[in-house]
Coordinates of C-alpha atoms and ligand atoms in Angstrom, one line a residue:
M444 CA 70.7 211.7 139.5
M445 CA 68.1 209.7 140.4
L446 CA 65.2 211.5 141.9
P447 CA 63.6 210.0 144.9
E448 CA 60.2 209.5 144.9
K449 CA 57.8 212.1 146.8
K450 CA 57.6 211.8 150.4
Q451 CA 54.4 210.5 151.6
V452 CA 52.7 212.6 155.0
L453 CA 49.8 212.3 156.3
V454 CA 47.6 215.1 157.9
A455 CA 44.7 214.1 160.5
D456 CA 42.8 217.9 161.9
D457 CA 39.4 218.0 161.9
E458 CA 39.7 221.8 161.0
A459 CA 39.1 221.9 157.3
N460 CA 41.5 225.2 157.4
L461 CA 44.3 223.8 159.0
R462 CA 44.0 220.7 156.6
R463 CA 44.0 223.1 153.7
V464 CA 47.0 225.8 154.8
L465 CA 49.3 222.7 155.7
S466 CA 48.3 220.6 152.7
A467 CA 49.0 224.0 150.4
I468 CA 52.5 224.6 152.2
L469 CA 53.5 221.0 152.6
T470 CA 52.8 220.2 148.9
R471 CA 54.6 223.1 148.0
D472 CA 57.7 221.4 149.3
G473 CA 56.8 218.9 146.8
Y474 CA 55.3 216.3 149.7
D475 CA 53.0 213.9 148.7
V476 CA 50.1 214.9 151.0
H477 CA 46.9 213.3 152.3
A478 CA 44.1 214.7 154.5
V479 CA 41.9 213.0 156.9
E480 CA 39.7 214.4 159.3
D481 CA 39.9 212.4 162.3
G482 CA 42.0 209.7 163.9
K483 CA 40.1 206.7 162.6
A484 CA 40.3 207.4 159.1
A485 CA 44.1 208.5 159.7
L486 CA 44.6 204.8 161.0
E487 CA 42.4 203.1 158.2
F488 CA 44.6 205.0 155.8
L489 CA 48.1 204.1 157.4
R490 CA 47.1 200.6 157.6
E491 CA 46.5 200.9 153.6
H492 CA 49.4 203.2 152.2
H493 CA 53.1 203.7 152.8
L494 CA 54.0 206.9 155.2
D495 CA 57.0 208.3 155.4
L496 CA 55.5 211.5 158.7
V497 CA 51.8 211.4 160.4
I498 CA 51.3 215.1 161.5
T499 CA 48.6 214.8 163.7
D500 CA 46.0 217.1 165.9
L501 CA 45.6 216.2 169.2
R502 CA 42.0 217.2 169.7
M503 CA 40.1 215.3 167.1
P504 CA 37.0 213.0 166.9
H505 CA 36.8 209.2 166.9
L506 CA 40.1 208.4 167.9
D507 CA 42.3 211.8 169.4
G508 CA 45.7 212.6 168.5
M509 CA 47.0 210.9 171.8
A510 CA 45.4 207.2 170.5
L511 CA 46.5 207.4 167.1
L512 CA 50.1 207.6 168.4
R513 CA 49.8 204.7 170.6
E514 CA 49.2 202.9 167.5
V515 CA 51.1 204.1 165.5
Q516 CA 54.0 203.3 167.9
A517 CA 52.7 199.7 168.6
M518 CA 52.6 199.1 165.1
D519 CA 56.5 199.5 164.9
L520 CA 56.5 201.4 161.7
Q521 CA 59.0 203.4 162.7
L522 CA 57.1 206.1 161.5
P523 CA 57.6 209.6 162.8
V524 CA 54.6 211.5 164.5
I525 CA 54.2 215.1 164.6
M526 CA 51.8 216.1 167.7
L527 CA 49.7 219.9 167.0
T528 CA 48.6 220.9 170.3
A529 CA 46.6 224.5 170.9
H530 CA 48.7 227.2 172.1
G531 CA 49.4 226.6 176.3
T532 CA 48.8 223.0 176.3
V533 CA 52.6 222.5 176.5
D534 CA 51.8 219.5 179.4
N535 CA 50.1 217.5 176.6
A536 CA 53.5 218.1 174.1
V537 CA 55.4 216.6 176.9
E538 CA 53.3 214.3 177.0
A539 CA 53.8 213.5 173.4
L540 CA 57.2 213.9 173.1
K541 CA 57.6 210.9 176.4
L542 CA 54.9 208.6 174.1
G543 CA 57.2 209.1 171.5
A544 CA 56.0 212.1 169.3
I545 CA 59.2 213.1 166.9
D546 CA 58.3 216.7 167.5
Y547 CA 55.3 219.3 168.2
L548 CA 54.0 222.0 166.8
T549 CA 52.2 225.0 168.9
K550 CA 49.1 226.3 167.1
P551 CA 49.2 228.6 165.7
F552 CA 52.5 228.2 164.3
D553 CA 54.2 229.9 160.9
Q554 CA 55.3 228.3 158.3
T555 CA 59.0 228.4 158.3
E556 CA 58.8 226.8 161.7
I557 CA 56.5 223.1 159.9
R558 CA 59.0 223.3 157.0
N559 CA 61.7 222.8 159.5
V560 CA 59.7 220.6 161.8
V561 CA 58.6 218.5 159.0
R562 CA 62.2 218.6 157.4
K563 CA 64.3 217.4 160.9
A564 CA 61.6 214.7 161.1
L565 CA 62.3 213.4 157.6
R566 CA 65.6 213.5 158.0
T567 CA 65.9 212.3 161.5
R568 CA 64.1 209.1 159.8
D569 CA 66.0 208.4 156.7
L570 CA 69.2 209.2 158.7
S571 CA 67.6 205.8 160.3
Q572 CA 67.0 203.7 157.4
A573 CA 69.2 201.4 155.7
D574 CA 68.0 202.7 152.3
A575 CA 67.8 206.4 153.0
P576 CA 67.4 208.1 150.0
I577 CA 69.8 209.8 147.6
E578 CA 70.9 213.2 149.0
P579 CA 72.6 216.2 147.0
A580 CA 76.4 215.6 146.5
A581 CA 77.7 217.8 149.6
L582 CA 75.7 215.7 152.0
T583 CA 76.6 212.4 151.2
Q584 CA 80.4 212.1 151.7
S585 CA 81.1 212.0 155.7
S586 CA 82.3 215.5 155.9
P587 CA 81.7 218.0 158.2
S588 CA 78.8 219.5 155.8
A589 CA 77.4 216.3 156.0
R590 CA 77.6 215.9 159.9
Y591 CA 76.0 219.2 160.1
G592 CA 73.7 219.7 157.3
I593 CA 75.3 222.9 156.4
I594 CA 76.8 223.9 152.9
G595 CA 80.8 225.1 152.3
R596 CA 83.9 225.8 152.7
S597 CA 85.3 228.8 152.8
P598 CA 87.6 229.7 155.8
K599 CA 84.8 231.2 158.0
I600 CA 82.7 228.5 157.6
V601 CA 85.8 225.6 158.7
E602 CA 86.5 227.8 161.5
V603 CA 82.5 227.1 162.0
Y604 CA 82.7 223.2 161.7
S605 CA 85.5 223.5 163.9
I606 CA 84.0 225.1 166.8
L607 CA 80.7 223.0 166.9
D608 CA 83.4 219.8 166.6
R609 CA 84.6 221.2 169.9
V610 CA 81.3 222.0 171.1
A611 CA 78.6 220.3 170.2
D612 CA 78.4 217.8 172.9
S613 CA 79.7 220.4 176.0
P614 CA 76.7 221.7 178.0
T615 CA 78.2 225.2 177.6
T616 CA 76.3 227.8 176.3
V617 CA 76.3 229.3 172.6
L618 CA 75.9 232.5 171.3
I619 CA 75.4 232.4 167.7
T620 CA 75.3 236.0 166.3
G621 CA 74.8 236.9 162.3
E622 CA 72.3 238.5 159.6
S623 CA 68.9 237.5 159.0
G624 CA 69.0 234.0 156.7
T625 CA 73.0 233.3 158.2
G626 CA 71.8 230.2 159.1
K627 CA 71.4 230.4 163.0
E628 CA 68.6 228.1 163.1
L629 CA 70.3 225.6 161.3
V630 CA 73.9 225.7 163.7
A631 CA 71.2 225.8 166.8
R632 CA 69.9 222.5 165.2
A633 CA 73.2 221.0 164.6
L634 CA 74.3 221.3 167.6
H635 CA 71.4 219.6 169.3
E636 CA 71.9 216.9 166.6
N637 CA 75.6 216.3 167.1
S638 CA 75.2 216.1 171.1
S639 CA 74.1 213.2 173.0
R640 CA 71.0 215.1 174.0
K641 CA 69.8 214.5 170.1
D642 CA 67.1 212.0 171.5
K643 CA 66.1 214.8 173.9
P644 CA 63.7 217.4 172.8
F645 CA 64.7 220.5 171.1
I646 CA 62.4 223.4 172.1
K647 CA 62.8 226.7 170.3
V648 CA 61.4 230.1 171.4
N649 CA 61.1 232.3 169.2
C650 CA 61.8 234.9 171.8
A651 CA 60.5 238.1 169.0
A652 CA 57.1 236.5 168.1
I653 CA 56.0 236.3 171.8
P654 CA 53.6 238.7 173.5
K655 CA 55.8 240.1 176.4
D656 CA 53.3 239.5 179.2
L657 CA 53.6 235.8 178.4
M658 CA 57.2 235.4 177.9
E659 CA 57.9 234.5 181.9
S660 CA 54.9 231.7 182.3
E661 CA 56.2 230.5 178.1
L662 CA 60.0 230.2 179.6
F663 CA 59.5 229.4 183.2
G664 CA 55.6 227.9 182.9
H665 CA 52.6 229.0 185.5
E666 CA 50.7 227.4 188.5
K667 CA 46.7 227.6 187.9
G668 CA 45.4 230.7 189.0
A669 CA 48.7 232.9 188.5
F670 CA 47.0 235.0 186.0
T671 CA 43.4 235.6 185.0
S672 CA 43.7 232.7 181.7
A673 CA 45.7 230.4 184.2
V674 CA 43.0 227.7 184.4
S675 CA 45.2 225.1 184.9
S676 CA 49.2 224.6 185.5
K677 CA 51.5 224.3 182.7
P678 CA 55.5 224.2 182.9
G679 CA 57.4 226.2 180.6
R680 CA 59.7 226.0 178.0
F681 CA 62.6 224.8 180.7
E682 CA 60.6 222.5 182.0
L683 CA 60.4 220.9 178.6
A684 CA 63.5 221.4 177.6
D685 CA 64.8 219.2 180.2
R686 CA 68.0 216.7 179.4
G687 CA 67.3 218.5 175.9
T688 CA 68.5 221.8 174.4
L689 CA 66.6 224.9 174.5
F690 CA 66.9 227.5 171.9
L691 CA 66.5 231.1 172.7
D692 CA 65.9 233.1 168.8
E693 CA 65.8 236.3 168.8
V694 CA 67.4 236.4 172.8
G695 CA 68.1 239.9 172.0
E696 CA 64.6 241.1 171.7
L697 CA 63.6 240.0 175.9
T698 CA 62.8 243.1 177.9
L699 CA 65.2 244.1 180.8
E700 CA 63.1 242.4 183.4
M701 CA 63.0 239.3 181.5
Q702 CA 66.7 239.4 181.1
S703 CA 67.2 239.4 184.6
K704 CA 64.8 236.6 185.2
L705 CA 67.0 234.7 182.4
L706 CA 70.2 235.7 184.1
R707 CA 69.1 234.1 187.4
V708 CA 68.0 230.5 185.9
L709 CA 71.4 230.8 184.2
Q710 CA 73.8 231.4 187.6
E711 CA 71.2 229.3 189.8
S712 CA 70.4 226.3 187.4
E713 CA 66.7 227.0 189.1
F714 CA 63.7 229.2 189.2
E715 CA 59.8 228.9 189.5
R716 CA 57.0 228.5 187.9
V717 CA 54.9 232.4 187.5
G718 CA 52.3 231.9 191.1
G719 CA 54.7 228.7 191.9
I720 CA 56.9 228.6 195.4
K721 CA 58.7 224.8 194.2
T722 CA 62.1 225.4 193.1
I723 CA 62.5 223.7 189.3
R724 CA 65.9 222.3 188.8
V725 CA 66.5 221.3 184.9
N726 CA 69.4 219.9 183.0
V727 CA 69.4 222.2 179.6
R728 CA 72.1 222.9 177.3
L729 CA 71.3 226.6 176.1
V730 CA 71.6 228.2 173.0
A731 CA 70.7 231.3 172.0
A732 CA 70.7 233.1 168.7
T733 CA 70.3 237.3 167.3
N734 CA 70.9 239.1 164.7
R735 CA 71.6 242.6 166.5
D736 CA 74.7 243.7 167.4
L737 CA 74.1 242.8 171.4
R738 CA 77.6 245.2 172.6
R739 CA 75.8 248.1 171.1
E740 CA 72.4 247.1 172.7
I741 CA 74.5 246.9 176.1
A742 CA 76.1 250.4 174.9
Q743 CA 72.8 251.2 175.0
G744 CA 71.3 250.0 178.0
A745 CA 68.8 248.0 176.1
F746 CA 71.3 245.0 177.1
R747 CA 72.4 243.4 180.3
E748 CA 76.3 243.3 180.1
D749 CA 76.2 240.4 182.9
L750 CA 73.4 238.1 180.7
F751 CA 75.6 238.4 177.8
Y752 CA 79.0 237.0 179.1
R753 CA 76.5 233.9 180.3
L754 CA 75.2 233.6 177.2
N755 CA 78.5 234.4 174.9
V756 CA 80.4 231.6 176.4
V757 CA 81.2 229.9 173.5
P758 CA 80.2 232.5 170.9
I759 CA 79.5 231.0 166.7
P760 CA 79.4 234.2 164.8
L761 CA 77.8 233.6 160.9
P762 CA 79.4 235.3 158.1
A763 CA 77.4 236.9 155.7
L764 CA 76.7 235.4 152.4
R765 CA 78.9 238.2 151.1
E766 CA 82.0 237.3 153.1
R767 CA 81.6 234.3 151.6
S768 CA 81.1 234.4 147.8
L769 CA 83.5 231.2 147.3
D770 CA 80.4 228.6 148.6
I771 CA 78.5 230.2 146.3
P772 CA 78.5 227.7 143.6
L773 CA 78.4 225.0 146.2
L774 CA 74.9 226.3 147.6
I775 CA 73.8 226.6 143.7
D776 CA 74.4 223.2 143.0
F777 CA 73.2 222.2 146.9
F778 CA 69.5 223.8 146.3
L779 CA 69.9 223.2 142.8
S780 CA 69.1 219.5 143.8
K781 CA 66.7 220.4 146.1
F782 CA 64.3 222.1 144.1
N783 CA 64.7 219.8 141.2
Q784 CA 63.8 217.5 143.5
R785 CA 60.8 219.0 145.0
L786 CA 59.6 220.8 141.7
K787 CA 60.3 217.8 139.5
K788 CA 62.8 220.0 137.3
Q789 CA 65.9 219.0 136.1
V790 CA 67.6 221.9 135.9
T791 CA 71.7 221.1 135.9
G792 CA 73.2 224.8 136.2
V793 CA 73.6 228.0 135.5
S794 CA 74.8 230.2 132.9
P795 CA 77.5 232.2 133.3
E796 CA 75.8 235.6 132.7
A797 CA 73.5 234.3 135.6
L798 CA 76.4 233.1 137.4
Q799 CA 78.6 236.5 137.0
R800 CA 75.5 238.3 138.3
L801 CA 75.3 235.8 141.6
H802 CA 78.1 236.6 142.3
S803 CA 78.1 240.1 142.3
Y804 CA 74.9 240.6 144.4
G805 CA 74.9 241.4 147.9
W806 CA 72.8 239.1 148.9
P807 CA 71.5 241.1 152.3
G808 CA 69.0 238.4 152.9
N809 CA 71.9 236.0 152.8
I810 CA 71.6 232.2 152.5
R811 CA 67.9 232.2 152.9
E812 CA 67.6 235.4 149.9
L813 CA 69.8 233.0 147.9
E814 CA 67.3 229.9 148.5
N815 CA 64.4 231.9 146.7
V816 CA 65.8 232.9 144.1
L817 CA 67.0 230.1 143.1
E818 CA 63.7 228.0 143.7
R819 CA 62.3 231.1 141.9
A820 CA 64.6 230.5 139.2
V821 CA 64.2 227.1 139.0
L822 CA 60.9 226.9 139.0
F823 CA 60.3 229.5 136.1
A824 CA 63.7 228.0 134.2
D825 CA 62.2 226.7 130.2
S826 CA 65.9 225.4 130.0
P827 CA 68.4 222.8 131.7
I828 CA 70.1 226.1 132.5
I829 CA 69.2 229.0 134.4
Q830 CA 69.3 232.0 132.5
E831 CA 69.7 235.7 133.6
E832 CA 66.5 236.3 132.9
N833 CA 65.2 233.7 135.4
L834 CA 66.7 235.4 137.9
T835 CA 64.7 238.4 140.3
Q836 CA 65.1 242.0 139.3
E837 CA 66.6 243.0 142.7
V838 CA 69.6 240.1 141.5
R839 CA 69.6 241.3 138.1
N840 CA 69.5 245.6 138.4
F841 CA 72.4 245.1 140.9
R842 CA 75.4 247.4 140.4
D843 CA 78.4 248.6 142.1
G844 CA 77.7 247.9 145.9
K845 CA 74.5 249.1 146.3
S846 CA 71.4 246.5 147.0
L847 CA 68.7 248.5 145.1
A848 CA 68.9 249.7 141.9
P849 CA 69.1 253.7 143.1
P850 CA 65.3 255.1 143.2
A851 CA 65.2 257.4 139.5
I852 CA 62.6 259.5 140.8
D853 CA 61.6 261.6 137.8
V854 CA 59.5 264.5 139.2
G855 CA 58.6 266.0 135.7
P856 CA 57.9 269.5 135.1
V857 CA 57.5 272.0 138.2
D858 CA 53.8 270.9 138.8
V859 CA 52.8 269.9 141.7
G860 CA 49.5 269.9 140.8
A861 CA 46.2 271.7 143.3
D862 CA 46.9 270.3 146.3
G863 CA 50.6 271.7 145.9
L864 CA 54.4 271.2 146.7
K865 CA 53.4 269.4 150.3
E866 CA 51.1 266.9 149.0
K867 CA 53.0 266.3 146.0
V868 CA 56.0 265.1 148.2
K869 CA 53.9 263.2 150.7
A870 CA 52.7 260.8 148.2
A871 CA 55.9 260.5 146.3
A872 CA 57.3 259.4 150.2
S873 CA 54.6 257.0 150.1
R874 CA 54.9 255.7 147.0
I875 CA 58.7 254.9 147.8
E876 CA 57.7 253.5 151.3
R877 CA 55.1 251.3 149.6
E878 CA 58.1 249.8 147.2
L879 CA 60.8 249.7 149.9
I880 CA 58.2 248.0 151.7
V881 CA 57.2 245.0 149.2
R882 CA 60.5 244.2 148.3
A883 CA 61.6 243.7 152.0
L884 CA 58.4 241.3 152.0
D885 CA 59.8 240.3 148.6
Q886 CA 62.7 239.9 149.7
T887 CA 61.8 237.6 152.7
S888 CA 59.7 235.6 150.8
G889 CA 56.5 237.2 152.3
N890 CA 57.7 236.9 156.3
V891 CA 56.9 240.0 158.0
T892 CA 59.2 239.4 160.9
H893 CA 62.2 239.6 158.8
A894 CA 61.1 242.2 156.4
A895 CA 60.3 244.1 159.8
R896 CA 64.2 243.7 160.6
L897 CA 65.5 244.7 157.2
L898 CA 63.5 248.0 157.0
K899 CA 64.7 248.6 160.5
I900 CA 60.6 249.0 162.0
S901 CA 58.5 246.8 164.7
R902 CA 57.0 244.1 163.5
K903 CA 54.0 245.9 164.9
G904 CA 54.6 249.2 163.0
L905 CA 55.3 247.1 159.5
Q906 CA 52.1 245.3 160.3
L907 CA 50.2 249.2 160.6
K908 CA 52.4 249.9 157.4
M909 CA 51.0 247.3 155.0
K910 CA 47.1 247.5 156.3
E911 CA 47.6 251.5 155.8
L912 CA 48.8 251.0 152.2
G913 CA 46.7 248.1 151.6
L914 CA 48.9 245.5 151.5
R915 CA 47.8 242.3 153.0
E916 CA 49.9 239.8 154.4
R917 CA 50.2 236.7 152.6
E918 CA 48.5 233.4 154.3
D919 CA 50.7 230.8 152.2
G920 CA 53.8 233.0 152.0
Ligands
ATP715 N1 75.4 227.0 155.0 C1 74.4 226.3 154.8 N2 73.9 225.1 154.0 C2 72.8 225.2 153.5 N3 71.4 225.7 153.8 C3 71.4 227.0 154.7 C4 72.9 227.4 155.3 N4 72.7 228.4 155.5 C5 71.4 228.6 155.9 N5 70.9 227.7 155.3 C6 69.1 227.7 155.1 O1 68.9 229.2 154.7 C7 67.7 229.2 155.2 C8 67.7 229.9 156.6 O2 68.8 229.4 157.1 P1 68.1 229.8 159.2 O3 66.4 230.2 159.3 O4 68.7 229.3 159.3 O5 68.8 231.1 158.9 P2 68.8 232.6 160.3 O6 70.2 232.8 160.0 O7 68.0 231.8 161.3 O8 67.5 233.6 159.8 P3 66.7 234.4 160.9 O9 68.0 235.5 161.5 O10 66.3 235.6 159.2 O11 66.4 233.6 161.5 C9 66.9 228.1 155.9 O12 66.5 227.6 155.0 C10 68.6 227.1 156.1 O13 68.0 225.6 155.5
MG716 MG1 66.3 232.3 162.7

C-alpha cells in the first residue's frame, strides 16, 4: 500500500506552552505540525505552503483568529479551520462556526478531544476532495464500515449498522451504552455525519468533566449577572447545537437536579438561560451515552426513570470486544495500517503466537485498549511481523479469563519488622493499590477519568490517591 504523505497542520497561538503541547500531540499522531505565534505569521505561512488544516487561537496579537478565518475563507482554499476559544466564550464559538470554521475547541481541552476534532476535520476534508488519500482497505469499499467509519462484521456490529441505517437521519433521541472504549463516541459522530444535520454543529458535552455547579449554565447558557462570575450573557450548548446534534456523553453522571432540568427540555423543547426570562426554543437532535447500567442506577434512586425512557427511545448497545472476537483480525488490519502511516513503519501482520494472545485476552478497555496495544506493538516491532514480545505484559500474561495475573504475594518468613503486623499489611496494601492504579493508567493511556472508571472510584479520588502515591498525571498521555 502506498503511504500518503503526512498531513500538514498549522497551529497559531500566542501561548508558547499551548503551541508546544499541541505540536507534541499532533506530531505523535503522525502529522507535520508548523507553529506560529500570531495570525499575521499564520497568513504568511499559508500563502507559501500547502496545508491540510489550521488550528488557531481566537485572541492573538496582530491578526486575531476570526480575522484569520475570514482571510482563509476569502482565499477559498477549502482549508478547514479549528478555532480555539477560552472556556465560557461560547458566543465566539458560534460566531466562528457561522463564519465557516469546521469546529472549535474550548480551552482547556483534553488530548482525546483535540485528536478527535482534528481527525474529524481532516476526514471531512478528505471526503470532499477528489484526490482523497488512500484509506485502510476496510474503509475503501462502500460498506457500512465505510459509511460509518466503524470496523466490524460480527453479528452484534451488523445489528448496530442496521440501527444506524434506520435512525441516523431521524430526529429521534438515541442512547448509546457500552463499556469504556467500545466506540460510543464514534457511533454518536457517525449518527451526526450520516444525518441531514451533518453540516450543522456536532456539540459534545462530557457530563463527567463539567463541574456540577457549572452544568446548568453550560447546557442552557446564562444571562449577564445570573451569578457572580457571569459578566456577560452566554448561550449554552443546547443553543450552540441548534439544528445540529447535541451529544451528552456520560449522561449517567448528571445530578438528579440536572436530570429534572434536562427532562423538562426534552418534554417541552424549550428552556430559559440561567437568570433569564426569555423562553428559548431549539431544534436539537439528542444523542446520549453512558457506560453505567442506568436501570441499576434507577433502582438505586440515582437516575430518573422518566428521563431514562425519554433518552432510551432508540437504544444502541455496543458489544464489548470480547463478545466480538470475530472482529479482532479486521481491527488489527485497520489499526496496523493506521499506525504504519502514523509511525512511518511497514508492519504487515502479526505472528500466530501473538494473534493467539490477542484473541484470548479479555480486553477490559475494549477497542481503545486494542488500539493502544497495537500502537505500542507497531512502534516496538523490529520486523514486519509483530511478535509476542511486542505486546504488553498485560496481554502476554493473561490466562484463563483473569484480566490481571494473580498477584503473587510472597510474604516471606514471619517477619513483620519492628512496626508489627498492621504496618506490614498496610505497606503491602499500598503497594498493591499503587500497582493497580499504575496498570489502570497504563491501560487507559494515562487518561485519569477512564482509569478512575476502571477502578470504580471517582476521578477526584483517583487524583488524590495518585498524589498520595507520588504518581504524576501525564500531560501528554
Ligand atoms: N468499531 C470500531 N472501528 C474502529 N475504531 C473503533 C471502533 N470502535 C472504537 N474505535 C476506536 O476506539 C477508540 C475508543 O472509541 P470511543 O472513544 O468512541 O469509545 P467510548 O465508548 O466513547 O469510550 P469511553 O466510554 O471510554 O469514553 C477510538 O479511538 C475509536 O476511534
Ligand atoms: Mg467516550
